[in-house]
CSV table of C-alpha atoms in Angstrom, one decimal:
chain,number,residue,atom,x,y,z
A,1,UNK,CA,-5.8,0.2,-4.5
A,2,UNK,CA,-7.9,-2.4,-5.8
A,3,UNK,CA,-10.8,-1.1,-4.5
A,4,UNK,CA,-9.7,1.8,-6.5
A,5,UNK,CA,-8.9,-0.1,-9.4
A,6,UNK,CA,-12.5,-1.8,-9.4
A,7,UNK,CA,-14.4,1.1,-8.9
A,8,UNK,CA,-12.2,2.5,-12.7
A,9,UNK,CA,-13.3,-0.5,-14.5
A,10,UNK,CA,-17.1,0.5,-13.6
A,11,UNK,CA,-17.0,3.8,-14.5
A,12,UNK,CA,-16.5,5.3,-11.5
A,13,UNK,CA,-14.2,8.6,-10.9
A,14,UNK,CA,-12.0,7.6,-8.6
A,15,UNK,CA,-10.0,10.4,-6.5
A,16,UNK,CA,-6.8,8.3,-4.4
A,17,UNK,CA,-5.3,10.8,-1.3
A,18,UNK,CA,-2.7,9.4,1.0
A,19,UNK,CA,-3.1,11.8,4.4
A,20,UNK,CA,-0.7,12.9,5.8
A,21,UNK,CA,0.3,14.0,10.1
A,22,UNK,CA,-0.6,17.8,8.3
A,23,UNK,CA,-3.5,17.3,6.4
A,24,UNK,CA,-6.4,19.8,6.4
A,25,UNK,CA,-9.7,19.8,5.2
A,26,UNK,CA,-9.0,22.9,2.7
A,27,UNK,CA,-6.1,21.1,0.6
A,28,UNK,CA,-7.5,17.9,1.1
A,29,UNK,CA,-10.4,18.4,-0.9
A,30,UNK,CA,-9.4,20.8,-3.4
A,31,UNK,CA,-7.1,18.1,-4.4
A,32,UNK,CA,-9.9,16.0,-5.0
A,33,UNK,CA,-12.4,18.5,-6.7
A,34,UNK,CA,-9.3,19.1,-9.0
A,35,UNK,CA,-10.5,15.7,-10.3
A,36,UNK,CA,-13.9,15.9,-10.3
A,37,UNK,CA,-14.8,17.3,-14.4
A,38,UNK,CA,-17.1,20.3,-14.5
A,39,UNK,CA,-19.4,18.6,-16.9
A,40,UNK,CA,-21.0,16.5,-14.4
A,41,UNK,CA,-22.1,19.6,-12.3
A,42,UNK,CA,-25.9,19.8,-12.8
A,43,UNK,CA,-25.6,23.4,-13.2
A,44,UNK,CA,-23.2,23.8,-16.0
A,45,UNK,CA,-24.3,22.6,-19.5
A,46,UNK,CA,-22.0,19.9,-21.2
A,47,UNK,CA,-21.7,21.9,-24.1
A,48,UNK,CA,-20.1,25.0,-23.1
A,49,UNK,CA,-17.2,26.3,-24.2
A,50,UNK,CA,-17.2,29.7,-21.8
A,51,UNK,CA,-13.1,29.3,-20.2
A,52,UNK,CA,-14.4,31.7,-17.7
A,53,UNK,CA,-16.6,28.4,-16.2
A,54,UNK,CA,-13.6,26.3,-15.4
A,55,UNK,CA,-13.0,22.6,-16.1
A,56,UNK,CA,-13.2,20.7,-12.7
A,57,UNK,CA,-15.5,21.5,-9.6
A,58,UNK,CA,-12.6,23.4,-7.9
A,59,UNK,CA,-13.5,26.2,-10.5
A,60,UNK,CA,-16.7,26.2,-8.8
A,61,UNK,CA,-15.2,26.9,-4.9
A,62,UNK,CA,-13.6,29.7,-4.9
A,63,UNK,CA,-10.7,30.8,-3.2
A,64,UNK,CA,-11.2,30.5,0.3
A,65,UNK,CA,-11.4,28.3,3.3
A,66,UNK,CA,-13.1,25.0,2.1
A,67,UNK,CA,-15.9,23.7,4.7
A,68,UNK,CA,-17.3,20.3,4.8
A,69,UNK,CA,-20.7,22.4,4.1
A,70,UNK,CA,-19.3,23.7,1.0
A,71,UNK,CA,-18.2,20.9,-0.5
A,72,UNK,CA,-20.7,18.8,0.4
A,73,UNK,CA,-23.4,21.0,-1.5
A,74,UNK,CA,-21.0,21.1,-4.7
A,75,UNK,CA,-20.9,17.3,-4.8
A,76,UNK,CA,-24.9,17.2,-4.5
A,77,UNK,CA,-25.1,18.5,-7.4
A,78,UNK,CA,-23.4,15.9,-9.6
A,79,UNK,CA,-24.9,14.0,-11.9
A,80,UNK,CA,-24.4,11.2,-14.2
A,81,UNK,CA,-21.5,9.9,-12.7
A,82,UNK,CA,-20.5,8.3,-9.0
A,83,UNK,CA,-17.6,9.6,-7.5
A,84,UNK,CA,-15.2,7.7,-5.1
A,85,UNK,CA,-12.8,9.2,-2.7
A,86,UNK,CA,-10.2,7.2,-1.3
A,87,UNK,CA,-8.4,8.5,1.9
A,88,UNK,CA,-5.8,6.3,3.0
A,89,UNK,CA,-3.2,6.4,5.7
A,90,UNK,CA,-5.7,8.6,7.5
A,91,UNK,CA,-4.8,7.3,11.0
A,92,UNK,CA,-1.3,9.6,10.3
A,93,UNK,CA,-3.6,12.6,10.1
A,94,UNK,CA,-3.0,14.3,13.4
A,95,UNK,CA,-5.1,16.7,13.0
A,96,UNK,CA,-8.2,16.9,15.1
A,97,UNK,CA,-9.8,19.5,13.0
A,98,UNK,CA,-9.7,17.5,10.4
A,99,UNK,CA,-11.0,14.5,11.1
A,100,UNK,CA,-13.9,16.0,12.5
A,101,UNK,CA,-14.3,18.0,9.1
A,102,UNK,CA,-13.9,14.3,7.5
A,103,UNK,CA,-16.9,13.4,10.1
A,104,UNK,CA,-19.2,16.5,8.9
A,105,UNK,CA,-18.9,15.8,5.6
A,106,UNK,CA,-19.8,12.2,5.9
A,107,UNK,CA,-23.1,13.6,7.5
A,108,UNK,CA,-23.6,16.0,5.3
A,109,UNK,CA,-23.0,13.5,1.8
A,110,UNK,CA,-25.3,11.2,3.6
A,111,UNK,CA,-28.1,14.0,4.5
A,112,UNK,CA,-27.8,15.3,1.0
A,113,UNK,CA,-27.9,11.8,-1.4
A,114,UNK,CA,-25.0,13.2,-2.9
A,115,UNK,CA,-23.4,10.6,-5.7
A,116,UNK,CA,-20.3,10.6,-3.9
A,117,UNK,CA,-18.8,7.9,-1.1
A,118,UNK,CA,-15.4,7.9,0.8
A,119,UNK,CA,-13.4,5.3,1.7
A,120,UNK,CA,-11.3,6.1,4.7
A,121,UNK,CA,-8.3,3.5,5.0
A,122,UNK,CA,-6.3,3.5,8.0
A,123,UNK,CA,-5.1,1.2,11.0
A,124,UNK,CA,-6.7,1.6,14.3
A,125,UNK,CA,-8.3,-0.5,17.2
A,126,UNK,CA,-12.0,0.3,15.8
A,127,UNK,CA,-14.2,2.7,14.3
A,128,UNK,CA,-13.8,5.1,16.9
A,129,UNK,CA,-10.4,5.0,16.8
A,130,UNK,CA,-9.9,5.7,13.8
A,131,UNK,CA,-12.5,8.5,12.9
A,132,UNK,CA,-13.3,9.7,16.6
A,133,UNK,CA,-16.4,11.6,16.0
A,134,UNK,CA,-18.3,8.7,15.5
A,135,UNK,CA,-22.2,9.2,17.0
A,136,UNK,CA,-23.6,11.4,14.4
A,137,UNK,CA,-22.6,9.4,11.7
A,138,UNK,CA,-22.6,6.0,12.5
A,139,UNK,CA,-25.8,5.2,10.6
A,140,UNK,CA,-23.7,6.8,7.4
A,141,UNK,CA,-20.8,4.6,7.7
A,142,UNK,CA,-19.8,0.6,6.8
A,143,UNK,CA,-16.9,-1.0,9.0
A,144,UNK,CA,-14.6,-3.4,7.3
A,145,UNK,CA,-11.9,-4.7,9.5
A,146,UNK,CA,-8.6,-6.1,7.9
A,147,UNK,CA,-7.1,-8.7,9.2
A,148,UNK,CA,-3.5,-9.8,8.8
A,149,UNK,CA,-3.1,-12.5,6.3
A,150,UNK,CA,-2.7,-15.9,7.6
A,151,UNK,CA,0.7,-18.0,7.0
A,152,UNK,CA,-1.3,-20.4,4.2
A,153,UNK,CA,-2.2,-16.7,2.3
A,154,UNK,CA,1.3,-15.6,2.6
A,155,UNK,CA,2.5,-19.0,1.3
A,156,UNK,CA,0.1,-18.7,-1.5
A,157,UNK,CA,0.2,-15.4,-2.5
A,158,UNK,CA,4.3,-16.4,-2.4
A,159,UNK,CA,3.6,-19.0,-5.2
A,160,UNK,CA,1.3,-16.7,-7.3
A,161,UNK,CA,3.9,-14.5,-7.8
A,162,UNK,CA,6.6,-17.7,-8.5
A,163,UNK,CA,4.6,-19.0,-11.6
A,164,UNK,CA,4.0,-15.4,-12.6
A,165,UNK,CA,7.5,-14.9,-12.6
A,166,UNK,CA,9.4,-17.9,-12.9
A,167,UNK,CA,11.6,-17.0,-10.1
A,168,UNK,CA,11.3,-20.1,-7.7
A,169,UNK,CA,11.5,-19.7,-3.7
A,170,UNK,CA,13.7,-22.6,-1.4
A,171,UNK,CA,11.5,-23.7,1.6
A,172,UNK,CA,13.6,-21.8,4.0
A,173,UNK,CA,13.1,-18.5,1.5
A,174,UNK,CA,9.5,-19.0,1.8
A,175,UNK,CA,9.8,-19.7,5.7
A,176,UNK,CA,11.7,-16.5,6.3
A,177,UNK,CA,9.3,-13.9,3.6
A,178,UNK,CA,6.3,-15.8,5.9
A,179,UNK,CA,8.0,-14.5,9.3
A,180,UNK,CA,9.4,-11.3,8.3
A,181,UNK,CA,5.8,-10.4,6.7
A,182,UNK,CA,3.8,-11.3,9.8
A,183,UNK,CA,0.6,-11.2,7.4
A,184,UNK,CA,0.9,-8.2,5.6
A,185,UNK,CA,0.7,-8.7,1.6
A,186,UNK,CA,2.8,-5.6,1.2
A,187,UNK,CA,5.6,-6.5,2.9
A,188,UNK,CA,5.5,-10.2,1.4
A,189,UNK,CA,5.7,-8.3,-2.2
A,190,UNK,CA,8.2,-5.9,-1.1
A,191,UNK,CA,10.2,-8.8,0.3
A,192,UNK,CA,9.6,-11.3,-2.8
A,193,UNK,CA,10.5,-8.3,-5.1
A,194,UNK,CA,13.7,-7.4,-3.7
A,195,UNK,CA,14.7,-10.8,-3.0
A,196,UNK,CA,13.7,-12.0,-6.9
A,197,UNK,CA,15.6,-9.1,-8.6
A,198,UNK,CA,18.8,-9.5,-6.3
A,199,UNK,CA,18.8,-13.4,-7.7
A,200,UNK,CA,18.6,-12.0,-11.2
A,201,UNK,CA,20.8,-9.6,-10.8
A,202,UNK,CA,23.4,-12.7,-9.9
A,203,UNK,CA,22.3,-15.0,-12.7
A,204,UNK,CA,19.8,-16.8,-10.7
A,205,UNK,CA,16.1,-17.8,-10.7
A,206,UNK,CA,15.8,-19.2,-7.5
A,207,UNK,CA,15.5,-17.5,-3.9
């Protein structure tokens, strides 16, 4: 999300999809030409008003089956813009279809200069775990591995959000929102949320 959020603030189009155990390749990615605005399409001029022409790049697929091929070429041709596609969750995609799609159209982005990149968010082992057609492709893709957050980070990200809010945490609060989270910032918000509105909710600002 805050890749997301950076990529906004430089003019990217961003497209966010949370996969699913059932997502295909065909829903997936209308979704995201859905969101993609015709007037970057090299082929359509920027100043036409034909309604018959559509508004977003899905105008420009049809109605069938999408293929990673398909796509792919309809992405080659934008211009003026840079595109990001965010897939998280996509280790819950069960599909094996799919991820291979996912895979082709990696290859087929990279072989075609396209000005469009995914970012595929998910937990897994490795790289192979996580997009399993892997040899094709590797020389299209960038791992970054996530660790969990250390103690210290939870600790600290716990005081960030204490001056922010002016909701203060006792030591053994702090000790237990540290253990519970085992290093994930999520869960350390979700935790430090809840807990802070529950002690507002009784009159207090203090965990």
């Amino acid at each position: 999300r805050m890749m997301s959020r950076a990529a906004t603030e430089a003019k990217y189009i961003v497209v966010y999809f949370s996969c699913g155990a059932t997502s295909d390749f065909t829903e997936t990615f209308r979704t995201v030409a859905a969101d993609i605005p015709l007037l970057y399409h090299s082929g359509i001029s920027p100043i036409s008003s034909n309604p018959e022409v559509g508004s977003s790049l899905l105008d420009l697929l049809g109605s069938g089956k999408l293929t990673p091929r398909l796509f792919g070429d309809a992405a080659a041709k934008l211009v003026g813009t840079r595109v990001l596609v965010v897939l998280d969750e996509f280790d819950r995609a069960e599909s094996a279809e799919f991820r291979r799609d996912v895979a082709e159209l990696i290859k087929t982005l990279s072989d075609v200069s396209a000005r469009l990149q995914l970012v595929i968010g998910g937990v897994a082992g490795d790289l192979v775990d996580l997009m399993e057609h892997i040899p094709s492709i590797r020389r299209s893709l960038a791992a970054v591995r996530v660790p969990a957050m250390a103690d210290s980070e939870v600790v600290a990200l716990i005081e960030n959000g204490s001056r922010m809010s002016g909701v203060k945490f006792d030591p053994a609060a702090v000790e237990l929102v540290v253990s519970a989270a085992r290093g994930s910032p999520y869960l350390t918000n979700l935790l430090c949320h809840f807990s802070g509105m529950l002690a507002l909710d009784a009159g207090r600002v203090r965990v």
